[in-house]
Coordinates of C-alpha atoms and ligand atoms in Angstrom, one line a residue:
M1 CA 114.5 116.4 85.8
K2 CA 117.6 115.9 87.9
V3 CA 118.1 117.2 91.4
G4 CA 121.3 117.6 93.4
V5 CA 121.5 117.6 97.2
V6 CA 124.6 118.9 98.8
G7 CA 125.2 117.5 102.3
L8 CA 123.6 114.2 103.3
G9 CA 123.3 114.7 107.0
A10 CA 120.0 114.3 108.7
M11 CA 118.3 116.9 106.6
G12 CA 120.0 116.3 103.3
A13 CA 119.4 112.6 103.5
G14 CA 115.8 113.2 104.3
I15 CA 115.4 115.5 101.3
A16 CA 117.2 113.1 99.0
Q17 CA 114.9 110.4 100.2
L18 CA 111.8 112.5 99.3
C19 CA 113.3 113.2 95.9
V20 CA 113.9 109.6 94.9
E21 CA 110.5 108.5 96.4
A22 CA 108.9 111.2 94.1
G23 CA 110.6 109.5 91.1
V24 CA 113.3 112.2 90.6
D25 CA 116.8 111.3 89.6
T26 CA 119.0 112.6 92.4
I27 CA 122.6 113.0 93.0
G28 CA 123.9 113.5 96.6
R29 CA 127.2 114.9 97.5
E30 CA 129.1 114.3 100.7
V31 CA 132.7 115.1 101.6
S32 CA 133.7 111.4 101.6
M33 CA 132.1 108.3 99.9
E34 CA 131.9 106.7 103.3
L35 CA 129.6 109.4 104.6
A36 CA 127.6 109.4 101.3
E37 CA 127.2 105.6 101.5
S38 CA 126.1 105.6 105.1
A39 CA 123.4 108.2 104.2
R40 CA 122.2 106.0 101.4
D41 CA 122.1 103.1 103.8
R42 CA 119.9 105.2 106.2
I43 CA 117.6 106.1 103.3
G44 CA 117.4 102.4 102.3
H45 CA 116.6 101.4 105.9
F46 CA 113.7 103.9 106.1
L47 CA 112.3 102.7 102.8
T48 CA 112.6 99.1 103.8
R49 CA 110.6 99.9 106.9
K50 CA 107.9 101.3 104.6
V51 CA 107.9 98.0 102.7
E52 CA 107.7 96.0 105.9
K53 CA 104.7 98.1 106.9
G54 CA 103.0 97.6 103.6
Q55 CA 103.3 101.3 102.6
L56 CA 105.6 100.7 99.6
E57 CA 106.2 97.8 97.1
Q58 CA 109.6 96.2 97.2
A59 CA 110.2 97.0 93.5
A60 CA 109.3 100.7 94.1
R61 CA 111.7 100.7 97.1
D62 CA 114.5 99.3 95.0
D63 CA 113.8 101.7 92.1
A64 CA 113.9 104.7 94.5
V65 CA 117.2 103.7 96.0
G66 CA 118.5 103.1 92.5
R67 CA 117.6 106.7 91.6
L68 CA 120.1 108.1 94.1
S69 CA 123.7 108.4 92.9
L70 CA 126.5 109.6 95.1
T71 CA 129.5 111.8 94.6
T72 CA 132.1 113.8 96.4
A73 CA 132.6 116.1 93.4
L74 CA 130.4 119.2 92.8
A75 CA 131.3 119.0 89.1
D76 CA 128.8 116.2 88.8
F77 CA 126.0 118.7 89.4
A78 CA 126.6 120.3 86.0
D79 CA 123.4 118.8 84.5
C80 CA 121.1 119.4 87.6
D81 CA 117.9 121.5 87.1
L82 CA 117.7 122.2 90.9
V83 CA 120.2 121.9 93.6
I84 CA 119.2 121.9 97.3
E85 CA 122.0 122.7 99.8
A86 CA 121.9 121.2 103.3
I87 CA 125.5 121.7 104.6
V88 CA 126.7 123.1 107.9
E89 CA 124.6 126.1 109.1
E90 CA 127.4 128.7 108.7
L91 CA 127.3 131.6 106.3
A92 CA 130.8 131.5 104.9
P93 CA 130.8 127.8 103.7
K94 CA 127.3 128.3 102.3
Q95 CA 128.4 131.4 100.4
Q96 CA 131.4 129.6 99.0
L97 CA 129.3 126.7 98.0
F98 CA 126.8 128.8 96.1
A99 CA 129.6 130.7 94.3
E100 CA 130.9 127.3 93.2
L101 CA 127.5 126.0 92.2
E102 CA 126.9 129.1 90.1
R103 CA 130.1 128.3 88.2
I104 CA 129.3 124.6 87.7
C105 CA 125.5 124.4 87.2
K106 CA 123.5 125.2 84.1
R107 CA 122.5 128.9 83.8
D108 CA 118.9 128.2 84.4
A109 CA 119.4 125.8 87.3
V110 CA 117.6 126.9 90.5
L111 CA 119.8 126.9 93.6
A112 CA 118.0 126.4 96.9
T113 CA 119.2 126.5 100.5
N114 CA 117.6 124.6 103.3
T115 CA 119.0 127.0 105.9
S116 CA 116.9 127.3 109.0
A117 CA 118.1 130.6 110.5
L118 CA 120.5 132.3 108.1
S119 CA 119.5 134.9 105.5
V120 CA 118.9 133.5 102.0
T121 CA 119.6 137.0 100.6
E122 CA 123.1 136.9 102.2
I123 CA 123.8 133.5 100.8
A124 CA 122.6 134.6 97.4
S125 CA 124.8 137.7 97.6
A126 CA 127.9 135.4 97.0
T127 CA 126.7 134.8 93.5
S128 CA 126.3 137.0 90.5
S129 CA 122.9 135.5 89.7
P130 CA 121.0 135.9 93.0
E131 CA 117.7 135.8 91.1
R132 CA 118.0 132.0 90.9
V133 CA 118.6 131.5 94.6
V134 CA 115.7 130.6 96.8
G135 CA 115.1 129.1 100.2
M136 CA 113.5 125.6 100.6
H137 CA 113.2 125.0 104.3
F138 CA 112.3 121.5 105.3
F139 CA 111.4 120.4 108.8
N140 CA 113.0 117.5 110.8
P141 CA 112.4 114.7 110.1
A142 CA 112.1 115.8 106.5
P143 CA 110.4 112.6 105.2
L144 CA 107.7 112.9 107.8
M145 CA 107.0 116.6 108.3
P146 CA 104.6 117.9 105.6
L147 CA 105.7 121.5 105.5
V148 CA 108.3 123.2 103.3
E149 CA 108.8 127.0 103.5
I150 CA 109.5 128.5 100.1
I151 CA 111.5 131.6 100.9
R152 CA 111.8 134.6 98.5
A153 CA 115.1 136.4 99.0
E154 CA 115.4 140.1 98.0
L155 CA 116.4 139.3 94.4
T156 CA 114.7 135.9 93.8
S157 CA 113.0 135.8 90.5
D158 CA 109.3 134.7 90.2
D159 CA 110.5 131.8 88.0
A160 CA 112.9 130.4 90.6
F161 CA 110.4 130.9 93.4
E162 CA 107.6 129.1 91.6
T163 CA 109.9 126.3 90.5
A164 CA 110.8 125.7 94.1
Y165 CA 107.2 125.9 95.1
A166 CA 106.1 123.4 92.4
F167 CA 109.0 121.1 93.4
G168 CA 107.8 121.2 97.0
E169 CA 104.4 120.0 95.8
K170 CA 106.0 117.3 93.6
L171 CA 107.6 115.9 96.8
G172 CA 104.1 115.7 98.3
K173 CA 104.8 118.5 100.7
H174 CA 102.6 121.4 101.8
P175 CA 104.6 124.4 100.6
I176 CA 104.0 127.9 102.0
R177 CA 105.3 131.1 100.5
C178 CA 107.2 133.6 102.6
Y179 CA 109.9 136.3 102.6
D180 CA 113.4 136.2 103.8
T181 CA 113.0 137.4 107.4
P182 CA 114.8 136.0 110.5
G183 CA 113.4 132.5 111.2
F184 CA 111.0 132.8 108.3
V185 CA 107.6 131.7 109.6
V186 CA 107.8 128.6 111.7
N187 CA 111.2 129.1 113.4
R188 CA 110.3 132.7 114.2
V189 CA 107.6 131.3 116.4
L190 CA 109.0 127.9 117.4
I191 CA 112.5 128.8 118.5
P192 CA 111.5 131.4 121.1
L193 CA 108.7 129.1 122.2
L194 CA 111.1 126.2 122.7
N195 CA 113.4 128.5 124.6
D196 CA 110.5 129.5 126.8
C197 CA 109.8 125.9 127.5
I198 CA 113.4 125.2 128.6
R199 CA 113.3 128.3 130.9
V200 CA 110.1 127.0 132.4
L201 CA 112.0 123.9 133.4
D202 CA 114.1 125.9 135.8
E203 CA 111.5 128.5 136.8
S204 CA 108.7 126.2 137.7
R205 CA 110.9 123.3 138.7
V206 CA 108.8 120.9 136.6
T207 CA 110.6 117.7 135.5
V208 CA 111.6 117.1 131.9
E209 CA 109.0 114.3 131.7
D210 CA 106.3 116.4 133.2
L211 CA 107.0 119.4 131.0
D212 CA 106.8 117.1 127.9
A213 CA 103.6 115.6 129.2
G214 CA 102.2 119.1 129.8
M215 CA 102.8 120.3 126.3
K216 CA 101.6 117.0 124.7
H217 CA 98.5 116.6 126.8
G218 CA 97.7 120.2 127.5
A219 CA 98.6 121.8 124.2
G220 CA 98.2 118.9 121.8
W221 CA 101.9 118.9 120.7
P222 CA 102.9 115.6 118.9
M223 CA 106.0 115.4 121.1
G224 CA 107.2 117.3 124.1
P225 CA 109.6 120.3 123.8
C226 CA 112.5 118.4 125.4
E227 CA 111.9 115.4 123.1
L228 CA 111.7 117.8 120.2
V229 CA 115.0 119.7 121.0
D230 CA 116.6 116.2 121.4
L231 CA 115.3 115.3 118.0
V232 CA 116.5 118.5 116.3
G233 CA 119.8 118.4 118.1
I234 CA 120.8 120.7 121.1
D235 CA 123.7 122.1 119.0
V236 CA 121.5 122.8 116.0
H237 CA 118.8 124.5 118.2
V238 CA 121.4 126.6 120.1
H239 CA 123.0 127.6 116.8
A240 CA 119.7 128.6 115.3
S241 CA 118.8 130.6 118.5
D242 CA 122.1 132.4 118.4
A243 CA 121.6 133.3 114.7
L244 CA 118.1 134.7 115.4
Y245 CA 119.1 136.5 118.5
E246 CA 121.9 138.2 116.6
K247 CA 119.4 139.4 114.0
T248 CA 116.5 140.4 116.2
H249 CA 118.0 141.1 119.6
E250 CA 114.9 139.7 121.2
P251 CA 115.8 138.2 124.6
R252 CA 113.4 135.2 124.0
M253 CA 115.5 134.2 120.9
A254 CA 118.7 133.8 123.0
A255 CA 119.6 130.2 123.8
P256 CA 118.9 129.4 127.5
P257 CA 122.1 128.9 129.5
R258 CA 121.0 125.3 130.3
L259 CA 121.0 124.4 126.6
V260 CA 124.3 126.1 126.0
A261 CA 125.8 124.1 128.9
M262 CA 124.3 120.9 127.5
R263 CA 125.8 121.7 124.0
N264 CA 129.2 122.4 125.6
A265 CA 129.1 119.1 127.5
G266 CA 128.4 117.1 124.3
L267 CA 124.8 116.3 125.3
L268 CA 123.4 116.8 121.8
G269 CA 120.2 114.8 121.9
R270 CA 119.4 111.7 119.9
K271 CA 122.4 111.9 117.7
S272 CA 124.9 111.7 120.6
G273 CA 122.8 109.2 122.5
R274 CA 122.1 111.7 125.3
G275 CA 120.3 115.0 125.7
F276 CA 117.3 115.5 128.0
Y277 CA 116.8 111.8 127.6
T278 CA 119.1 108.8 127.0
Y279 CA 118.7 106.9 123.7
Ligands
3HC301 N1 113.7 109.8 108.1 C1 112.9 108.9 107.4 N2 112.0 108.2 108.0 C2 111.9 108.3 109.4 C3 112.7 109.1 110.1 C4 113.6 109.9 109.4 N3 114.4 110.7 110.1 N4 112.4 109.0 111.4 C5 111.4 108.1 111.5 N5 111.1 107.6 110.2 C6 110.1 106.7 109.8 C7 110.4 105.4 110.6 O1 110.6 104.3 109.7 C8 109.2 105.2 111.5 O2 108.7 104.0 111.5 P1 109.3 102.8 112.4 O3 109.6 103.3 113.8 O4 108.2 101.8 112.4 O5 110.5 102.3 111.7 C9 108.1 106.1 110.8 O6 108.9 107.1 110.2 C10 107.1 106.7 111.7 O7 107.8 107.2 112.8 P2 107.0 107.3 114.2 O8 106.2 106.1 114.5 O9 108.0 107.8 115.2 O10 106.0 108.5 113.8 P3 105.1 109.3 114.7 O11 103.7 109.1 114.3 O12 105.4 109.1 116.1 O13 105.5 110.8 114.3 C11 106.9 112.7 114.2 C12 106.8 111.2 114.4 C13 106.3 113.0 112.8 C14 108.3 113.1 114.3 C15 106.0 113.4 115.2 O14 106.3 113.0 116.5 C16 106.1 114.9 115.1 O15 105.4 115.5 114.3 N6 106.9 115.5 115.9 C17 107.2 117.0 115.9 C18 108.4 117.2 115.0 C19 108.7 118.6 114.7 O16 108.1 119.5 115.3 N7 109.6 118.9 113.9 C20 110.0 120.2 113.6 C21 111.3 120.5 114.2 S1 111.8 122.2 114.0 C22 112.7 122.1 112.6 O17 112.9 121.1 112.0 C23 113.2 123.4 112.1 C24 114.7 123.3 111.8 O18 115.0 124.5 111.1 C25 115.5 123.3 113.1

């Protein structure tokens, strides 16, 4: 089996890491070889940490890294059995990519999107074979979070759906089946909840640290909401909130002004070195 991953940002690199760790030959595509190589370096770093911690043999680490090839050309995906897309969260580029993948890939290749808040059905509508398009939504950080949502779009075939589900299991994930509704399952709940947390910051005048302590120690969250939004990326969270608000018109989905201001100021969380916290 050969898998293609398009986009090697935080999510795509995490997904590619899972694939090569599961013994699957994987090709990753980025817009430049520099970006692709820096993603492979990050994957190599995380796998080295596993070796240092005694969770992985050195030889297995080297084999895993060796299973990842890199390209800037989609044409190299012609022999992939499954392609997972993890590019920018915008509909038009995703639609354009799926139309290209349809032309390039084998007829029976399954085409999956890792979108978090766009409609899988709308992405699939750019192809003439929407039955092979499915959602595979991983959670950040993909190598650590056990869940993957397997999303059935309006025209997804049973075969494509079950192939994606089985692949989620092969990666060692806990897949769940759901339909293509705004936010699917987890983000439908988590995004308005995180937005509520941020509004509470202003309403109850709690500090960032105390809000995080509150949700960790009072609700059992593994990390506080501010830490989590910093991890996901303030821009990514605002973008997902906007997309869900546009679809549902539920006020709780709308990004709180405080987060929009942070996004506009370039306070994007961990990746920019500053968000609610400084890194
Ligand atoms: N990729 C690969 N490996 C990684 C990694 C990454 N991005 N980040 C960390 N690791 C590795 C590191 O090697 C690290 O070990 P090291 O620090 O010794 O090098 C190892 O994982 C373990 O990391 P931690 O010690 O930090 O692990 P924790 O036990 O603290 O757990 C956590 C970290 C799993 C992130 C936990 O805090 C957690 O579950 N947080 C909640 C995360 C969450 O809710 N995510 C969902 C976000 S919503 C989303 O993704 C939806 C999207 O659509 C927006």
